Short mmCIF file of N, CA and C in Angstrom, two decimals:
data_model
loop_
_atom_site.label_atom_id
_atom_site.label_comp_id
_atom_site.label_asym_id
_atom_site.label_seq_id
_atom_site.Cartn_x
_atom_site.Cartn_y
_atom_site.Cartn_z
N UNK F 1 -43.68 -40.73 -91.08
CA UNK F 1 -42.23 -40.83 -91.00
C UNK F 1 -41.67 -39.48 -90.57
N UNK F 2 -40.73 -39.50 -89.67
CA UNK F 2 -40.05 -38.29 -89.24
C UNK F 2 -38.56 -38.50 -89.43
N UNK F 3 -37.90 -37.51 -89.97
CA UNK F 3 -36.45 -37.57 -90.13
C UNK F 3 -35.88 -36.18 -89.93
N UNK F 4 -34.64 -36.11 -89.54
CA UNK F 4 -33.95 -34.83 -89.37
C UNK F 4 -32.81 -34.77 -90.37
N UNK F 5 -32.76 -33.71 -91.13
CA UNK F 5 -31.67 -33.50 -92.08
C UNK F 5 -31.11 -32.11 -91.89
N UNK F 6 -29.86 -31.95 -92.21
CA UNK F 6 -29.23 -30.63 -92.15
C UNK F 6 -29.39 -29.97 -93.52
N UNK F 7 -29.59 -28.67 -93.48
CA UNK F 7 -29.77 -27.92 -94.72
C UNK F 7 -29.13 -26.55 -94.57
N UNK F 8 -28.90 -25.90 -95.69
CA UNK F 8 -28.37 -24.55 -95.73
C UNK F 8 -29.39 -23.66 -96.43
N UNK F 9 -29.68 -22.53 -95.82
CA UNK F 9 -30.63 -21.59 -96.41
C UNK F 9 -29.85 -20.63 -97.31
N UNK F 10 -30.23 -20.54 -98.57
CA UNK F 10 -29.52 -19.69 -99.52
C UNK F 10 -30.53 -19.02 -100.45
N UNK F 11 -30.68 -17.72 -100.28
CA UNK F 11 -31.55 -16.91 -101.13
C UNK F 11 -32.96 -17.49 -101.26
N UNK F 12 -33.58 -17.82 -100.12
CA UNK F 12 -34.95 -18.30 -100.12
C UNK F 12 -35.12 -19.78 -100.38
N UNK F 13 -34.02 -20.52 -100.50
CA UNK F 13 -34.10 -21.95 -100.79
C UNK F 13 -33.34 -22.73 -99.72
N UNK F 14 -33.99 -23.78 -99.20
CA UNK F 14 -33.30 -24.69 -98.28
C UNK F 14 -32.62 -25.77 -99.11
N UNK F 15 -31.30 -25.85 -99.01
CA UNK F 15 -30.54 -26.85 -99.76
C UNK F 15 -30.14 -27.96 -98.80
N UNK F 16 -30.72 -29.16 -99.01
CA UNK F 16 -30.44 -30.30 -98.14
C UNK F 16 -29.06 -30.87 -98.42
N UNK F 17 -28.43 -31.39 -97.37
CA UNK F 17 -27.10 -31.99 -97.54
C UNK F 17 -27.19 -33.39 -98.12
N UNK F 18 -28.36 -34.02 -98.03
CA UNK F 18 -28.54 -35.36 -98.61
C UNK F 18 -29.96 -35.47 -99.15
N UNK F 19 -30.17 -36.43 -100.03
CA UNK F 19 -31.49 -36.66 -100.61
C UNK F 19 -32.38 -37.37 -99.60
N UNK F 20 -33.68 -37.13 -99.71
CA UNK F 20 -34.65 -37.81 -98.87
C UNK F 20 -35.30 -38.94 -99.67
N UNK F 21 -35.65 -40.03 -98.98
CA UNK F 21 -36.28 -41.17 -99.68
C UNK F 21 -37.77 -40.92 -99.90
N UNK F 22 -38.10 -39.91 -100.69
CA UNK F 22 -39.50 -39.55 -100.94
C UNK F 22 -39.79 -39.61 -102.43
N UNK F 23 -41.01 -39.98 -102.76
CA UNK F 23 -41.37 -39.95 -104.17
C UNK F 23 -41.50 -38.50 -104.66
N UNK F 24 -41.36 -38.26 -105.96
CA UNK F 24 -41.49 -36.90 -106.49
C UNK F 24 -42.86 -36.29 -106.15
N UNK F 25 -42.88 -35.00 -105.94
CA UNK F 25 -44.08 -34.23 -105.65
C UNK F 25 -44.72 -34.59 -104.31
N UNK F 26 -43.95 -35.14 -103.36
CA UNK F 26 -44.47 -35.48 -102.04
C UNK F 26 -44.69 -34.21 -101.22
N UNK F 27 -45.78 -34.16 -100.51
CA UNK F 27 -46.04 -33.05 -99.60
C UNK F 27 -45.35 -33.36 -98.27
N UNK F 28 -44.65 -32.40 -97.71
CA UNK F 28 -43.96 -32.57 -96.43
C UNK F 28 -44.25 -31.37 -95.54
N UNK F 29 -44.07 -31.55 -94.24
CA UNK F 29 -44.19 -30.47 -93.27
C UNK F 29 -42.79 -30.17 -92.77
N UNK F 30 -42.37 -28.92 -92.85
CA UNK F 30 -41.00 -28.54 -92.49
C UNK F 30 -41.03 -27.70 -91.22
N UNK F 31 -40.22 -28.09 -90.25
CA UNK F 31 -40.00 -27.30 -89.04
C UNK F 31 -38.55 -26.86 -89.06
N UNK F 32 -38.31 -25.58 -88.88
CA UNK F 32 -36.95 -25.05 -88.95
C UNK F 32 -36.44 -24.77 -87.55
N UNK F 33 -35.30 -25.34 -87.23
CA UNK F 33 -34.62 -25.10 -85.97
C UNK F 33 -33.27 -24.51 -86.29
N UNK F 34 -32.97 -23.36 -85.73
CA UNK F 34 -31.69 -22.71 -86.02
C UNK F 34 -30.72 -22.99 -84.88
N UNK F 35 -29.69 -23.81 -85.12
CA UNK F 35 -28.71 -24.10 -84.07
C UNK F 35 -28.07 -22.82 -83.56
N UNK F 36 -27.94 -22.72 -82.25
CA UNK F 36 -27.29 -21.56 -81.66
C UNK F 36 -28.23 -20.42 -81.34
N UNK F 37 -29.52 -20.55 -81.68
CA UNK F 37 -30.49 -19.50 -81.36
C UNK F 37 -31.66 -20.11 -80.62
N UNK F 38 -32.12 -19.40 -79.60
CA UNK F 38 -33.30 -19.83 -78.87
C UNK F 38 -34.53 -19.46 -79.69
N UNK F 39 -35.70 -19.85 -79.21
CA UNK F 39 -36.95 -19.57 -79.92
C UNK F 39 -37.14 -18.08 -80.13
N UNK F 40 -36.74 -17.27 -79.15
CA UNK F 40 -36.94 -15.82 -79.26
C UNK F 40 -35.81 -15.14 -80.04
N UNK F 41 -34.85 -15.90 -80.58
CA UNK F 41 -33.78 -15.33 -81.38
C UNK F 41 -32.53 -14.96 -80.59
N UNK F 42 -32.57 -15.13 -79.25
CA UNK F 42 -31.39 -14.84 -78.44
C UNK F 42 -30.38 -15.97 -78.59
N UNK F 43 -29.07 -15.64 -78.51
CA UNK F 43 -28.06 -16.69 -78.58
C UNK F 43 -28.21 -17.68 -77.43
N UNK F 44 -27.95 -18.94 -77.70
CA UNK F 44 -28.02 -19.98 -76.69
C UNK F 44 -26.62 -20.22 -76.14
N UNK F 45 -26.55 -20.48 -74.85
CA UNK F 45 -25.25 -20.78 -74.24
C UNK F 45 -24.71 -22.07 -74.85
N UNK F 46 -23.41 -22.25 -74.85
CA UNK F 46 -22.83 -23.49 -75.38
C UNK F 46 -23.41 -24.71 -74.68
N UNK F 47 -23.49 -25.82 -75.40
CA UNK F 47 -24.07 -27.03 -74.85
C UNK F 47 -23.22 -27.63 -73.73
N UNK F 48 -21.93 -27.38 -73.75
CA UNK F 48 -21.06 -27.99 -72.76
C UNK F 48 -21.31 -27.39 -71.39
N UNK F 49 -21.56 -28.24 -70.41
CA UNK F 49 -21.76 -27.81 -69.03
C UNK F 49 -20.66 -28.45 -68.21
N UNK F 50 -19.96 -27.66 -67.46
CA UNK F 50 -18.90 -28.21 -66.62
C UNK F 50 -19.44 -28.36 -65.20
N UNK F 51 -19.33 -29.55 -64.68
CA UNK F 51 -19.79 -29.84 -63.33
C UNK F 51 -18.58 -29.87 -62.41
N UNK F 52 -18.77 -29.48 -61.16
CA UNK F 52 -17.63 -29.53 -60.23
C UNK F 52 -17.22 -30.98 -59.97
N UNK F 53 -15.98 -31.14 -59.61
CA UNK F 53 -15.46 -32.47 -59.29
C UNK F 53 -15.98 -32.83 -57.89
N UNK F 54 -16.99 -33.68 -57.84
CA UNK F 54 -17.63 -34.02 -56.59
C UNK F 54 -16.66 -34.72 -55.65
N UNK F 55 -15.86 -35.63 -56.19
CA UNK F 55 -14.91 -36.35 -55.35
C UNK F 55 -13.92 -35.40 -54.69
N UNK F 56 -13.42 -34.42 -55.44
CA UNK F 56 -12.48 -33.45 -54.88
C UNK F 56 -13.16 -32.62 -53.79
N UNK F 57 -14.42 -32.23 -54.02
CA UNK F 57 -15.13 -31.43 -53.01
C UNK F 57 -15.36 -32.24 -51.74
N UNK F 58 -15.69 -33.52 -51.87
CA UNK F 58 -15.87 -34.36 -50.68
C UNK F 58 -14.57 -34.51 -49.92
N UNK F 59 -13.45 -34.64 -50.64
CA UNK F 59 -12.15 -34.73 -49.96
C UNK F 59 -11.86 -33.45 -49.20
N UNK F 60 -12.23 -32.29 -49.77
CA UNK F 60 -12.04 -31.02 -49.07
C UNK F 60 -12.86 -30.98 -47.79
N UNK F 61 -14.09 -31.48 -47.85
CA UNK F 61 -14.99 -31.42 -46.70
C UNK F 61 -14.67 -32.46 -45.64
N UNK F 62 -14.37 -33.69 -46.07
CA UNK F 62 -14.24 -34.80 -45.12
C UNK F 62 -12.84 -35.37 -45.01
N UNK F 63 -11.89 -34.85 -45.76
CA UNK F 63 -10.53 -35.36 -45.69
C UNK F 63 -10.44 -36.79 -46.18
N UNK F 64 -9.70 -37.63 -45.47
CA UNK F 64 -9.47 -39.00 -45.91
C UNK F 64 -10.56 -39.96 -45.43
N UNK F 65 -11.59 -39.45 -44.79
CA UNK F 65 -12.67 -40.31 -44.30
C UNK F 65 -13.33 -41.03 -45.48
N UNK F 66 -13.50 -42.32 -45.34
CA UNK F 66 -14.12 -43.11 -46.39
C UNK F 66 -15.63 -43.03 -46.20
N UNK F 67 -16.32 -42.52 -47.21
CA UNK F 67 -17.76 -42.38 -47.14
C UNK F 67 -18.42 -43.51 -47.92
N UNK F 68 -19.60 -43.96 -47.47
CA UNK F 68 -20.30 -44.98 -48.24
C UNK F 68 -20.74 -44.42 -49.58
N UNK F 69 -20.90 -45.30 -50.55
CA UNK F 69 -21.30 -44.86 -51.88
C UNK F 69 -22.68 -44.22 -51.86
N UNK F 70 -23.60 -44.78 -51.07
CA UNK F 70 -24.94 -44.22 -50.95
C UNK F 70 -25.25 -44.12 -49.46
N UNK F 71 -25.09 -42.92 -48.87
CA UNK F 71 -25.27 -42.78 -47.42
C UNK F 71 -26.68 -43.13 -46.94
N UNK F 72 -27.70 -42.93 -47.74
CA UNK F 72 -29.06 -43.25 -47.32
C UNK F 72 -29.21 -44.76 -47.13
N UNK F 73 -28.73 -45.52 -48.11
CA UNK F 73 -28.82 -46.97 -47.99
C UNK F 73 -27.96 -47.48 -46.84
N UNK F 74 -26.81 -46.87 -46.63
CA UNK F 74 -25.93 -47.27 -45.53
C UNK F 74 -26.63 -47.02 -44.20
N UNK F 75 -27.33 -45.90 -44.05
CA UNK F 75 -28.04 -45.60 -42.82
C UNK F 75 -29.18 -46.58 -42.61
N UNK F 76 -29.86 -46.98 -43.68
CA UNK F 76 -30.94 -47.94 -43.56
C UNK F 76 -30.42 -49.30 -43.10
N UNK F 77 -29.23 -49.67 -43.56
CA UNK F 77 -28.65 -50.96 -43.15
C UNK F 77 -28.31 -50.95 -41.68
N UNK F 78 -28.02 -49.79 -41.10
CA UNK F 78 -27.65 -49.69 -39.69
C UNK F 78 -28.89 -49.70 -38.79
N UNK F 79 -30.06 -49.40 -39.34
CA UNK F 79 -31.29 -49.34 -38.52
C UNK F 79 -31.72 -50.74 -38.13
N UNK F 80 -32.30 -50.83 -36.95
CA UNK F 80 -32.85 -52.10 -36.48
C UNK F 80 -34.38 -51.98 -36.56
N UNK F 81 -35.00 -52.95 -37.16
CA UNK F 81 -36.46 -52.90 -37.33
C UNK F 81 -37.14 -53.69 -36.24
#
């Protein structure tokens, strides 16, 4: 069984935010992941990634020209076999 729980480290003790469905004296393997830090301890960039507005960029490049949704498939439809 694998589960992820949030915990707070306080003076050498991990305090879980909720109880685990384990019998008393169960042996477990703990992997610690520190949010906001990479493996080497360097800060991690925020998770949010902003992508450019593709539609706006296409309008800048091609103006009011209507482009097919998938140009590769549109080109294949135009080919004669």
